[in-house]
Tab-separated table of C-alpha atoms in Angstrom:
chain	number	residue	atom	x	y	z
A	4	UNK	CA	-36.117	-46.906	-25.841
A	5	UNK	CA	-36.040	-43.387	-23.516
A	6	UNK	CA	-37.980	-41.084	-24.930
A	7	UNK	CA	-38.431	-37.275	-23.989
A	8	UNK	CA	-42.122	-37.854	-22.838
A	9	UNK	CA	-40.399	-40.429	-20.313
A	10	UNK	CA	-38.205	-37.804	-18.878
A	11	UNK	CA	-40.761	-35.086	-18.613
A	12	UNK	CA	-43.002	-37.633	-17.220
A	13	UNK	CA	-40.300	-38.685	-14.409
A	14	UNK	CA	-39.769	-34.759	-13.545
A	15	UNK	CA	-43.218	-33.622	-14.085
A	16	UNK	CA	-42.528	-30.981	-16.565
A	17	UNK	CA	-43.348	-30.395	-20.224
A	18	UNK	CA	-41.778	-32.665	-23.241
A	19	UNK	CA	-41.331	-28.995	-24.543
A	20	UNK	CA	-38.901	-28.189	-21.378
A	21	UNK	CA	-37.172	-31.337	-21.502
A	22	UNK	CA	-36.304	-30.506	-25.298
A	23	UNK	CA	-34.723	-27.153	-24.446
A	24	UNK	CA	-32.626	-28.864	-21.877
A	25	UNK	CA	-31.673	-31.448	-24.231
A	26	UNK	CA	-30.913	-28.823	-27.395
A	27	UNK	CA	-28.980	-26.212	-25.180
A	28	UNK	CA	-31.682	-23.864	-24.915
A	29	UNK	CA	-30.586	-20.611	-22.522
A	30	UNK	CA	-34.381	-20.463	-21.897
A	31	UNK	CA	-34.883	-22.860	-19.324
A	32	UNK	CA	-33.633	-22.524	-15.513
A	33	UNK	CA	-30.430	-24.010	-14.662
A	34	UNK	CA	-31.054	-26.348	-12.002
A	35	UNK	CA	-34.053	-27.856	-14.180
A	36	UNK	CA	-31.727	-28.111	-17.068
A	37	UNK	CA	-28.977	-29.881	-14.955
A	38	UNK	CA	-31.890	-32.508	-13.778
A	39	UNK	CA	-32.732	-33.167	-17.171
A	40	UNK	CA	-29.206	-33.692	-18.012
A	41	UNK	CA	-28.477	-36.167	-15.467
A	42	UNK	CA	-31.764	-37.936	-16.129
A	43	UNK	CA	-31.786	-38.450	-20.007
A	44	UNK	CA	-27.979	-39.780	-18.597
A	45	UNK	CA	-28.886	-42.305	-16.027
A	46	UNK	CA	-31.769	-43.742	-18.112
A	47	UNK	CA	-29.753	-44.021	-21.236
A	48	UNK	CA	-31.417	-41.300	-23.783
A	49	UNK	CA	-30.867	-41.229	-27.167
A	50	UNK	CA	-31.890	-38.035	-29.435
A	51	UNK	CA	-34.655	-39.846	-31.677
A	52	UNK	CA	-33.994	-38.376	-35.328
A	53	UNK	CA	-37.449	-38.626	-36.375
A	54	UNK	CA	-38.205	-35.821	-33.633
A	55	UNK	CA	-35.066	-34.018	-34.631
A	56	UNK	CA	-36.404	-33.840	-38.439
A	57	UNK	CA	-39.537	-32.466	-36.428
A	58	UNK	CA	-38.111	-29.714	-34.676
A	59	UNK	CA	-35.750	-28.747	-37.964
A	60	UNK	CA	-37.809	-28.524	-40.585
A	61	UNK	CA	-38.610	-25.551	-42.000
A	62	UNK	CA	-40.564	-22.914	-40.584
A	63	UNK	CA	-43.940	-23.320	-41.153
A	64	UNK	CA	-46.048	-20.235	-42.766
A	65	UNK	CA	-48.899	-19.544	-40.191
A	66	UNK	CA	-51.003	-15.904	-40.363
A	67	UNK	CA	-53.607	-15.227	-37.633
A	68	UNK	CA	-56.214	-12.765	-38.286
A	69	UNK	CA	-57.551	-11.126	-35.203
A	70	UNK	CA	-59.934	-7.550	-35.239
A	71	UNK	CA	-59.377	-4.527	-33.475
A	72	UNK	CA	-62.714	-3.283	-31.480
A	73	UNK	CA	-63.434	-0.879	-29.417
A	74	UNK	CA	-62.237	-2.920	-26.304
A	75	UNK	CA	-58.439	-3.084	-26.257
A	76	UNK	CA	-58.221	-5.470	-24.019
A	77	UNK	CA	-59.778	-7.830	-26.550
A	78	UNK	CA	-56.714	-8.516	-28.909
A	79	UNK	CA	-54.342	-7.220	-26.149
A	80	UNK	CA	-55.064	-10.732	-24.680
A	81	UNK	CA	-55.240	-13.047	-27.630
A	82	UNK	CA	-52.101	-11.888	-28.708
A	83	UNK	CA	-50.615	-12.075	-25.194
A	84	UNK	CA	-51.679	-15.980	-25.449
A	85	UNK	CA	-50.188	-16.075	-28.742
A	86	UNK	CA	-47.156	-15.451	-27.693
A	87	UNK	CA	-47.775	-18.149	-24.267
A	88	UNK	CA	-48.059	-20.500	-27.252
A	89	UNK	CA	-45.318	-19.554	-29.574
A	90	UNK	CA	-43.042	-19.376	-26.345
A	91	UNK	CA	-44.094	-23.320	-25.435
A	92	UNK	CA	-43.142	-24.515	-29.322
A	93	UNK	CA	-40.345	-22.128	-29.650
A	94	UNK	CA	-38.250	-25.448	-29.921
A	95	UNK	CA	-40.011	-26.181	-33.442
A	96	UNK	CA	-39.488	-23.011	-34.748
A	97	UNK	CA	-43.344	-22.027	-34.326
A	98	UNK	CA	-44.193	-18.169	-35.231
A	99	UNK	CA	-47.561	-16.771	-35.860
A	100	UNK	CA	-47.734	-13.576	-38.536
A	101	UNK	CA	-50.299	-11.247	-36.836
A	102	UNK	CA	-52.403	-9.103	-38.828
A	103	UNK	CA	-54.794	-7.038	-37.048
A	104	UNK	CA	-58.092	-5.402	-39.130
A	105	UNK	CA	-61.135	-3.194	-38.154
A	106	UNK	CA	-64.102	-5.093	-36.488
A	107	UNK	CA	-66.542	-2.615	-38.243
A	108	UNK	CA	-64.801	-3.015	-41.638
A	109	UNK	CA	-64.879	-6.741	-42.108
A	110	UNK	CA	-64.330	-6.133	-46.524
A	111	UNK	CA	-60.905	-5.355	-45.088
A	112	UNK	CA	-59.807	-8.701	-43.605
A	113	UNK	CA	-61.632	-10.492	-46.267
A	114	UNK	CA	-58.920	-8.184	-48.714
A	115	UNK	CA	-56.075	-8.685	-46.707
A	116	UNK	CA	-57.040	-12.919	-46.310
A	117	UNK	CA	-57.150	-13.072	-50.142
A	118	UNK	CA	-54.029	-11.335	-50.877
A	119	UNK	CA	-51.696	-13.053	-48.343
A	120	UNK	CA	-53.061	-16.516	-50.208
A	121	UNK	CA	-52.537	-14.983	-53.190
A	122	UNK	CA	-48.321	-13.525	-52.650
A	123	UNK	CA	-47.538	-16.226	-49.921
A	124	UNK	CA	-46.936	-20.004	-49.435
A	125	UNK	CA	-49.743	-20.486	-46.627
A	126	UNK	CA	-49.528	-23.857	-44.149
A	127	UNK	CA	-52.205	-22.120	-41.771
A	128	UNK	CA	-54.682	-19.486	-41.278
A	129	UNK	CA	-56.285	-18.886	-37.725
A	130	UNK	CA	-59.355	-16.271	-38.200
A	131	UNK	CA	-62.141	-14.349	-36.978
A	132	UNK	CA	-64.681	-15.130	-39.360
A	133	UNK	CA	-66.443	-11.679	-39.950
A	134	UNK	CA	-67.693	-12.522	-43.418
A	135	UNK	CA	-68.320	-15.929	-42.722
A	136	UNK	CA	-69.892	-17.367	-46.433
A	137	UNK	CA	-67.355	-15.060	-48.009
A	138	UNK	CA	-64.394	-16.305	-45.809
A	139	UNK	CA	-66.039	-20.208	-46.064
A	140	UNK	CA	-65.422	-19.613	-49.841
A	141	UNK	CA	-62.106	-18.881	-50.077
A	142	UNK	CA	-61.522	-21.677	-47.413
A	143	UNK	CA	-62.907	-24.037	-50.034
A	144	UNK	CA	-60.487	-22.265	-52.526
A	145	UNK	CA	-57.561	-23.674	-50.731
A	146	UNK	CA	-58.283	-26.759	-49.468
A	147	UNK	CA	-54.534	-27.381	-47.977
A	148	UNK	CA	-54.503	-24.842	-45.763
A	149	UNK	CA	-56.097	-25.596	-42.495
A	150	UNK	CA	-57.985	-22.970	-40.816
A	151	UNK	CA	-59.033	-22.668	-37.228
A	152	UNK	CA	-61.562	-20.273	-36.463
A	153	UNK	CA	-60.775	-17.943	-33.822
A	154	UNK	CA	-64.056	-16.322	-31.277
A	155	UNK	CA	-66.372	-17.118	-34.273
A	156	UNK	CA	-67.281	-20.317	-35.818
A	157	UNK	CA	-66.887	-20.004	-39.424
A	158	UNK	CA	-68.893	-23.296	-40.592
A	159	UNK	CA	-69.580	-26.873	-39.569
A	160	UNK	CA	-66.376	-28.434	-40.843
A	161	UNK	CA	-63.781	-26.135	-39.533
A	162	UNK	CA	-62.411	-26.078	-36.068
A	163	UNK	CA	-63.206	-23.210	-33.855
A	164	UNK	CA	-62.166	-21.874	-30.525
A	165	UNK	CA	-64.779	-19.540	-29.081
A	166	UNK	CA	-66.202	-18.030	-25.786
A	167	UNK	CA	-70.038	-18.493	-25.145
A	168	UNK	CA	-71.434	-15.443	-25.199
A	169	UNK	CA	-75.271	-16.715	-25.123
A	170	UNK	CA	-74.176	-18.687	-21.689
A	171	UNK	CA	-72.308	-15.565	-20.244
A	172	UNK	CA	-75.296	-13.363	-20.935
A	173	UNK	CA	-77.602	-15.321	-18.767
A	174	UNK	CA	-74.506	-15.917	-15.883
A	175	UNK	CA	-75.154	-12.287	-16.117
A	176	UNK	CA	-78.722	-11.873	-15.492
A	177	UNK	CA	-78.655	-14.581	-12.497
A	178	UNK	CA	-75.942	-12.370	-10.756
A	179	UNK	CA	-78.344	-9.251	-11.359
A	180	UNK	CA	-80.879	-11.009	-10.625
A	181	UNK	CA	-79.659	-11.775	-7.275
A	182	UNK	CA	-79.193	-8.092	-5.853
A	183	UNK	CA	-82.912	-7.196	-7.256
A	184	UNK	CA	-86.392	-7.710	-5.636
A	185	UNK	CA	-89.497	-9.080	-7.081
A	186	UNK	CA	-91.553	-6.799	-9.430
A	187	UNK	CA	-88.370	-4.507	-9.923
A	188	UNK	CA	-88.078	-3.431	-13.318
A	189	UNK	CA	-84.848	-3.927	-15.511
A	190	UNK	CA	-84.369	-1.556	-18.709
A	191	UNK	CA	-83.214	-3.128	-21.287
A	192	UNK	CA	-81.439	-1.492	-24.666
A	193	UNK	CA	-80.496	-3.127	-28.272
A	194	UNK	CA	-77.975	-1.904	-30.488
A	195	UNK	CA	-76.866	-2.662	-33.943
A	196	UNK	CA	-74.659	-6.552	-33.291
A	197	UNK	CA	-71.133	-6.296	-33.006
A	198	UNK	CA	-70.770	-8.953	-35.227
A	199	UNK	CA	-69.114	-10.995	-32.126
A	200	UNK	CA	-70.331	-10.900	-28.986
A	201	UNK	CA	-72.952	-8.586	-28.273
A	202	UNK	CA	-76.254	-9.863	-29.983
A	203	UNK	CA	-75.602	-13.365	-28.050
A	204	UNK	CA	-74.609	-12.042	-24.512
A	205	UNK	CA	-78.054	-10.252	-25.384
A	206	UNK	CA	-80.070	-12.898	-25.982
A	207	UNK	CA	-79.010	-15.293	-23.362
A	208	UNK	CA	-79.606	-12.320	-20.503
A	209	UNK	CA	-82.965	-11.453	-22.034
A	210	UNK	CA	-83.433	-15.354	-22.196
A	211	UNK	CA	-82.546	-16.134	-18.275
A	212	UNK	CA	-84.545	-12.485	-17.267
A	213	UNK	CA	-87.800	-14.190	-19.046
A	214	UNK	CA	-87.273	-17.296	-18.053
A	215	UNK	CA	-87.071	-16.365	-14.516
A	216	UNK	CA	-90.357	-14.406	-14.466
A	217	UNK	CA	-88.519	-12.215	-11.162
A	218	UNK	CA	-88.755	-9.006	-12.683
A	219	UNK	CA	-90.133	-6.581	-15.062
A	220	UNK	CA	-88.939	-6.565	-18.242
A	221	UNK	CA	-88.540	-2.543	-19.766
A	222	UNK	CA	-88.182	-2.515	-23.196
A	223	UNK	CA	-85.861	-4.092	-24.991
A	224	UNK	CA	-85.164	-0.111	-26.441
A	225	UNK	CA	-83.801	-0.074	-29.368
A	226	UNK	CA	-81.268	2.305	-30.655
A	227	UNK	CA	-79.285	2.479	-33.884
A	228	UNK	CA	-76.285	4.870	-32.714
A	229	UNK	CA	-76.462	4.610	-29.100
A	230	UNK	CA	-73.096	6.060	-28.412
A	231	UNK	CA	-74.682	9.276	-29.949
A	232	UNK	CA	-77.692	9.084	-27.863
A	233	UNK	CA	-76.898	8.113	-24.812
A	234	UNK	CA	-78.250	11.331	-23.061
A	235	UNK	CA	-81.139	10.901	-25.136
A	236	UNK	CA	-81.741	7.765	-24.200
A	237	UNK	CA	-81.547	8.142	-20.249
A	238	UNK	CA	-84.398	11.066	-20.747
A	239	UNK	CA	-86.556	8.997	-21.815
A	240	UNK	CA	-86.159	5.469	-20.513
A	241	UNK	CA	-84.637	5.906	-17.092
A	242	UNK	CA	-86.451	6.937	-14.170
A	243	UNK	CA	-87.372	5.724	-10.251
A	244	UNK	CA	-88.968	3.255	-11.243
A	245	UNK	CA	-85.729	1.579	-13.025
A	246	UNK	CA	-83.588	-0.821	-10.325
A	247	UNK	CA	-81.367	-2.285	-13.058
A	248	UNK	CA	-80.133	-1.749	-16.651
A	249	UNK	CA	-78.373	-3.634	-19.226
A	250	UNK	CA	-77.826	-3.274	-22.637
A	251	UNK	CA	-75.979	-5.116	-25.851
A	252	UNK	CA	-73.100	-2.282	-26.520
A	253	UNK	CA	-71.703	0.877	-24.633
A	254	UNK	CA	-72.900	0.055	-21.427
A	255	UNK	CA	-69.987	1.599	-19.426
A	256	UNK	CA	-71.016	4.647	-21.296
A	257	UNK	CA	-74.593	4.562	-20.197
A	258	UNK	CA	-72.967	4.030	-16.649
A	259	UNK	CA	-70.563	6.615	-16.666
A	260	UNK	CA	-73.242	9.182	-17.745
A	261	UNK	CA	-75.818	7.857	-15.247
A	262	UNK	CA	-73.583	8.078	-12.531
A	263	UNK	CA	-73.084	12.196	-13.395
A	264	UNK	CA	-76.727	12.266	-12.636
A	265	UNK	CA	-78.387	13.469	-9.227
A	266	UNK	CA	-79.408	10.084	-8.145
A	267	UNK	CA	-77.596	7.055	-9.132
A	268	UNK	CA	-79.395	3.556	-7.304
A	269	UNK	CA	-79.165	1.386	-10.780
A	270	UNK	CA	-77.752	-2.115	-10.034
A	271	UNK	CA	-76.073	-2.725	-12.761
A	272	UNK	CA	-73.587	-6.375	-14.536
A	273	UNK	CA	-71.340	-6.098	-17.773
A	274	UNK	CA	-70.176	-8.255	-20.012
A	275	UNK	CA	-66.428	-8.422	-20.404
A	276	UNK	CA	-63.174	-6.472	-18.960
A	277	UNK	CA	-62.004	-3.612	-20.287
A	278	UNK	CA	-60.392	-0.763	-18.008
A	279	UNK	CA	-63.310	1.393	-17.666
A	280	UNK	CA	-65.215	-1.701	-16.433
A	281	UNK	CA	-62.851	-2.639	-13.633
A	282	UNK	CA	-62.330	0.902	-12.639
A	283	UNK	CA	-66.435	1.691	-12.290
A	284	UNK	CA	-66.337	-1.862	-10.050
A	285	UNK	CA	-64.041	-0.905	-8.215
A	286	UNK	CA	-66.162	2.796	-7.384
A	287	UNK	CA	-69.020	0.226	-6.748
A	288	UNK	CA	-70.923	1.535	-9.674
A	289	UNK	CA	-71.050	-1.665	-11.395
A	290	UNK	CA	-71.267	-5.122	-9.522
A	291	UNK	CA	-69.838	-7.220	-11.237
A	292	UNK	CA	-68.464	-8.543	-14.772
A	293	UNK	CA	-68.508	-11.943	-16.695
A	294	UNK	CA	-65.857	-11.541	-18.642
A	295	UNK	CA	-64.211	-14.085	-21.445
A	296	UNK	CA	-60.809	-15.393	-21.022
A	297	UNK	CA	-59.431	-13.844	-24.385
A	298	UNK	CA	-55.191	-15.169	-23.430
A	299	UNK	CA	-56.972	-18.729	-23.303
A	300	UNK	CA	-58.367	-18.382	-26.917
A	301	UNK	CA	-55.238	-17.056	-28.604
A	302	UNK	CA	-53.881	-19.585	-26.795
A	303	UNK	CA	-55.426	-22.773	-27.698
A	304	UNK	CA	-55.906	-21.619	-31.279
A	305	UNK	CA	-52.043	-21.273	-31.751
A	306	UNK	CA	-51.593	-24.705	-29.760
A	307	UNK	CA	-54.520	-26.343	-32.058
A	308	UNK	CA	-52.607	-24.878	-35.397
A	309	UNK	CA	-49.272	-26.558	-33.748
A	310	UNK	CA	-50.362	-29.572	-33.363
A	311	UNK	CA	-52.410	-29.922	-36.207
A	312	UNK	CA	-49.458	-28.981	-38.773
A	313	UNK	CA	-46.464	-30.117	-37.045
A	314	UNK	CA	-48.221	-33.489	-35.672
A	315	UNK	CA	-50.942	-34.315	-37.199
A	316	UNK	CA	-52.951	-34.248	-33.792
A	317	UNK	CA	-56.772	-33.034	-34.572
A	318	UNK	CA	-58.410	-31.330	-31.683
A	319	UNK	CA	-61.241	-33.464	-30.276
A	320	UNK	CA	-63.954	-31.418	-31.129
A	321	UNK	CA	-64.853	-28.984	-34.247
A	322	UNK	CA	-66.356	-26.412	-31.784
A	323	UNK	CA	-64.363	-25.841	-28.838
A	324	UNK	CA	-66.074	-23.493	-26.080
A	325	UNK	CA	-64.351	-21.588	-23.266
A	326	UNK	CA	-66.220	-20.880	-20.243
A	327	UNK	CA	-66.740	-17.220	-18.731
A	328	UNK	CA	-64.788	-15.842	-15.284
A	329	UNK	CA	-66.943	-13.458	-12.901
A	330	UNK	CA	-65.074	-10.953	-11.839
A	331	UNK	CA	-66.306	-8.888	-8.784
A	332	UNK	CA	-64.853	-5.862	-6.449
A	333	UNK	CA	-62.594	-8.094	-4.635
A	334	UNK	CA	-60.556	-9.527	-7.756
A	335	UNK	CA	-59.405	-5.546	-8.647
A	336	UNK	CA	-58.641	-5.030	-4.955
């Protein structure tokens, strides 16, 4: 028997594009709609009702808990892959509710996760663990609802999509590495963790700067509010005898105020892409970025939820990691 794999095989295109052909879909372009046609004609296709039960049953009840931080471009692209996902399984009736919390105010999505399992009738929760015991808990409170942990592992038995922060930090030192000289010093300054990203891009920079044994470590400086103190901070810690800088949070801001300064020779790498990042690469202030492909993880969270509710397909793995992209001048430009 034809089945819709076989056709989308045949044409090279998705089962998922050979369904919206097949179920009148507008959203699909004409001429690959008319090949699909003729195809599922020639070879004899016959709608299988088990995958029509599939497709018509009703909507499943899926909430995805992302965090708002001080980089908008953060949930900006998770949602954005989101919707990449919702768009591919639009066929099944596949919509993700979206609740958004603060990143510094994690009692807040711990609230709002309790009370949606409390008022709703919940297939599937996809969530940045910020209170991971306390979240882990109320996981074990509902054992049929699957979670999927989303830029944060929650625990060993839960599936998680996350970027590697530890590797990115030390992709970041080699790069900086690279445009320094031997016996150059590198300034180094520790805030209070983000509860995502920060503390392990950290580590795995001052990990690859050690391990290297090119250059001088200065510091790691540590500063509780460093957004507050940033003037502060260059008075006492940065001089002529500093050739590069990084720190765990706010390092734009350290840039931006550096560069206001009479002399600015600092070679400097960030961690991800926000605006003010691209824009000081572009001026050649900073070199580079290794930045984490965000649309990728809101993506293959929502297709790992899909598959796991509406097919009973597991992902492979319990922790699934997404490489970093380095971003330089020319990719702006």
């Amino acid at each position: 028997m034809v089945k819709q794999e076989d056709i989308a095989r045949i044409l090279n295109i998705s089962r998922t594009t050979v369904a919206r052909a097949l179920n009148g879909s507008e959203n699909i372009n004409p001429e690959t709609k008319e090949k699909v046609l003729k195809l599922s004609e020639e070879l004899g296709y016959s709608r299988n009702p088990i995958s029509t039960s599939l497709a018509l049953k009703k909507k499943k009840n899926i909430y995805a808990f992302i965090v708002k931080t001080r980089n908008l471009n953060y949930s900006k692209e998770i949602k954005k892959g989101f919707k990449r996902a919702q768009k591919e399984f639009e066929f099944y009736k596949y919509q993700l509710n979206i609740i958004e919390t603060d990143i510094d105010k994690p009692e807040e999505q711990l609230d709002s996760l309790i009370n949606i399992l409390k008022t709703e009738d919940v297939e599937g929760i996809i969530i940045t663990p910020l209170l991971k015991e306390e979240i882990g808990k109320v996981k074990k409170d509902n054992p049929k609802v699957t979670f999927i942990a989303l830029d944060l592992p929650l625990d060993k038995y839960t599936y998680s999509v996350c970027s590697n922060y530890f590797k990115a930090g030390r992709i970041t030192a080699d790069i900086l590495l690279n445009v320094l000289n031997k016996g150059d010093r590198i300034l180094l300054i520790d805030t209070a963790d983000d509860r995502i990203s920060s503390k392990l891009s950290f580590n795995g920079f001052l990990s690859k700067v050690h391990e290297s044994n090119k250059c001088i470590v200065v510091g790691p400086i540590y500063q509780e509010n460093i957004k507050d103190n940033i003037e502060k901070l260059l008075d006492e810690n940065l001089n002529n005898d500093i050739q590069g800088l990084y720190c765990s949070r706010f390092l734009v801001d350290i840039v931006k105020s550096a560069c206001k300064r009479n002399k600015y020779n600092i070679k400097v790498v960030d961690n991800g892409a926000s605006d003010i990042t691209k824009e000081l690469i572009r001026d050649n202030k900073i070199i580079a970025t290794v930045a984490q492909k965000y649309s990728d993880l809101g993506y293959l969270a929502a297709k790992y939820m899909f598959e796991y509710l509406y097919k009973d397909i597991k992902p492979l793995k319990i922790n699934n990691e997404l490489d970093s992209v380095i971003l330089f001048r020319e990719s702006f430009t």
